[in-house]
């Protein structure tokens, strides 16, 4: 099975910011690290690290994280805007 299927949540573009919260970046990266440790232990048998795959995985996880931050910012800004508009109506 190739990385496109195993780590699809980190490699596919996110169009809906709310969906980024469903992706467990830490778990996905830990799984990949476990896989890399296996490669290191059988390196003598000819199995090698795919640096392109690793780069795409790191890039994808950074994109997912940035989407989470962006969504949190939007939610915070909307909440603050609602609070401020409520205070204006009261005062």
mmCIF file of C-alpha atoms in Angstrom:
data_model
loop_
_atom_site.group_PDB
_atom_site.id
_atom_site.type_symbol
_atom_site.label_atom_id
_atom_site.label_comp_id
_atom_site.label_asym_id
_atom_site.label_seq_id
_atom_site.Cartn_x
_atom_site.Cartn_y
_atom_site.Cartn_z
ATOM 1 C CA UNK A 1 0.000 0.000 0.000
ATOM 2 C CA UNK A 2 1.470 3.375 -0.939
ATOM 3 C CA UNK A 3 1.494 6.593 1.065
ATOM 4 C CA UNK A 4 -1.341 8.125 -0.966
ATOM 5 C CA UNK A 5 -3.776 5.704 0.645
ATOM 6 C CA UNK A 6 -2.233 5.292 4.088
ATOM 7 C CA UNK A 7 -1.814 8.991 4.794
ATOM 8 C CA UNK A 8 -4.543 10.401 2.577
ATOM 9 C CA UNK A 9 -5.901 12.804 5.229
ATOM 10 C CA UNK A 10 -2.548 14.599 5.291
ATOM 11 C CA UNK A 11 -2.032 14.653 1.547
ATOM 12 C CA UNK A 12 -5.436 15.707 0.237
ATOM 13 C CA UNK A 13 -6.426 19.357 0.001
ATOM 14 C CA UNK A 14 -8.887 20.528 2.647
ATOM 15 C CA UNK A 15 -11.726 22.580 1.274
ATOM 16 C CA UNK A 16 -13.799 22.740 4.454
ATOM 17 C CA UNK A 17 -11.925 24.229 7.409
ATOM 18 C CA UNK A 18 -14.156 22.433 9.915
ATOM 19 C CA UNK A 19 -13.038 19.059 8.536
ATOM 20 C CA UNK A 20 -9.442 19.800 9.496
ATOM 21 C CA UNK A 21 -10.375 19.243 13.156
ATOM 22 C CA UNK A 22 -11.139 15.585 12.394
ATOM 23 C CA UNK A 23 -7.568 14.867 11.300
ATOM 24 C CA UNK A 24 -5.273 13.656 14.071
ATOM 25 C CA UNK A 25 -1.932 14.930 12.819
ATOM 26 C CA UNK A 26 0.067 13.541 15.742
ATOM 27 C CA UNK A 27 -1.328 10.046 15.300
ATOM 28 C CA UNK A 28 -0.661 10.040 11.559
ATOM 29 C CA UNK A 29 2.923 11.214 12.058
ATOM 30 C CA UNK A 30 3.536 8.695 14.846
ATOM 31 C CA UNK A 31 2.361 5.897 12.545
ATOM 32 C CA UNK A 32 4.773 7.117 9.887
ATOM 33 C CA UNK A 33 7.642 7.271 12.395
ATOM 34 C CA UNK A 34 6.905 3.701 13.449
ATOM 35 C CA UNK A 35 7.080 2.718 9.804
ATOM 36 C CA UNK A 36 10.409 4.523 9.412
ATOM 37 C CA UNK A 37 11.854 2.675 12.386
ATOM 38 C CA UNK A 38 10.945 -0.566 10.639
ATOM 39 C CA UNK A 39 12.770 0.545 7.527
ATOM 40 C CA UNK A 40 15.861 1.399 9.541
ATOM 41 C CA UNK A 41 15.924 -2.048 11.111
ATOM 42 C CA UNK A 42 15.661 -3.829 7.762
ATOM 43 C CA UNK A 43 17.803 -1.372 5.799
ATOM 44 C CA UNK A 44 20.302 -4.126 5.121
ATOM 45 C CA UNK A 45 17.635 -6.033 3.194
ATOM 46 C CA UNK A 46 17.378 -3.244 0.633
ATOM 47 C CA UNK A 47 14.288 -1.388 1.820
ATOM 48 C CA UNK A 48 14.957 2.339 1.584
ATOM 49 C CA UNK A 49 13.357 5.523 2.827
ATOM 50 C CA UNK A 50 11.311 7.384 0.235
ATOM 51 C CA UNK A 51 12.314 11.017 0.803
ATOM 52 C CA UNK A 52 9.664 12.299 -1.600
ATOM 53 C CA UNK A 53 6.964 10.555 0.415
ATOM 54 C CA UNK A 54 8.407 11.904 3.675
ATOM 55 C CA UNK A 55 8.525 15.448 2.288
ATOM 56 C CA UNK A 56 4.919 15.257 1.096
ATOM 57 C CA UNK A 57 3.816 13.951 4.471
ATOM 58 C CA UNK A 58 5.563 16.754 6.358
ATOM 59 C CA UNK A 59 4.192 19.342 3.937
ATOM 60 C CA UNK A 60 0.692 17.923 4.199
ATOM 61 C CA UNK A 61 0.757 17.881 7.984
ATOM 62 C CA UNK A 62 1.894 21.529 8.009
ATOM 63 C CA UNK A 63 -0.999 22.455 5.710
ATOM 64 C CA UNK A 64 -3.534 20.644 7.912
ATOM 65 C CA UNK A 65 -2.130 22.363 11.000
ATOM 66 C CA UNK A 66 -2.321 25.776 9.332
ATOM 67 C CA UNK A 67 -5.953 25.099 8.379
ATOM 68 C CA UNK A 68 -6.717 24.271 12.007
ATOM 69 C CA UNK A 69 -5.151 27.559 13.111
ATOM 70 C CA UNK A 70 -7.048 29.475 10.436
ATOM 71 C CA UNK A 71 -10.357 27.912 11.474
ATOM 72 C CA UNK A 72 -9.713 28.652 15.149
ATOM 73 C CA UNK A 73 -8.929 32.268 14.259
ATOM 74 C CA UNK A 74 -12.170 32.587 12.292
ATOM 75 C CA UNK A 75 -14.227 31.098 15.118
ATOM 76 C CA UNK A 76 -12.568 33.389 17.669
ATOM 77 C CA UNK A 77 -13.112 36.444 15.495
ATOM 78 C CA UNK A 78 -16.785 35.573 14.916
ATOM 79 C CA UNK A 79 -17.331 35.040 18.645
ATOM 80 C CA UNK A 80 -15.669 38.328 19.502
ATOM 81 C CA UNK A 81 -17.777 40.088 16.882
ATOM 82 C CA UNK A 82 -20.972 38.610 18.363
ATOM 83 C CA UNK A 83 -19.965 39.633 21.889
ATOM 84 C CA UNK A 84 -19.165 43.173 20.766
ATOM 85 C CA UNK A 85 -22.460 43.533 18.885
ATOM 86 C CA UNK A 86 -24.324 42.280 21.987
ATOM 87 C CA UNK A 87 -22.640 44.899 24.164
ATOM 88 C CA UNK A 88 -23.553 47.673 21.731
ATOM 89 C CA UNK A 89 -27.233 46.655 21.847
ATOM 90 C CA UNK A 90 -27.218 46.586 25.668
ATOM 91 C CA UNK A 91 -25.363 49.821 26.178
#
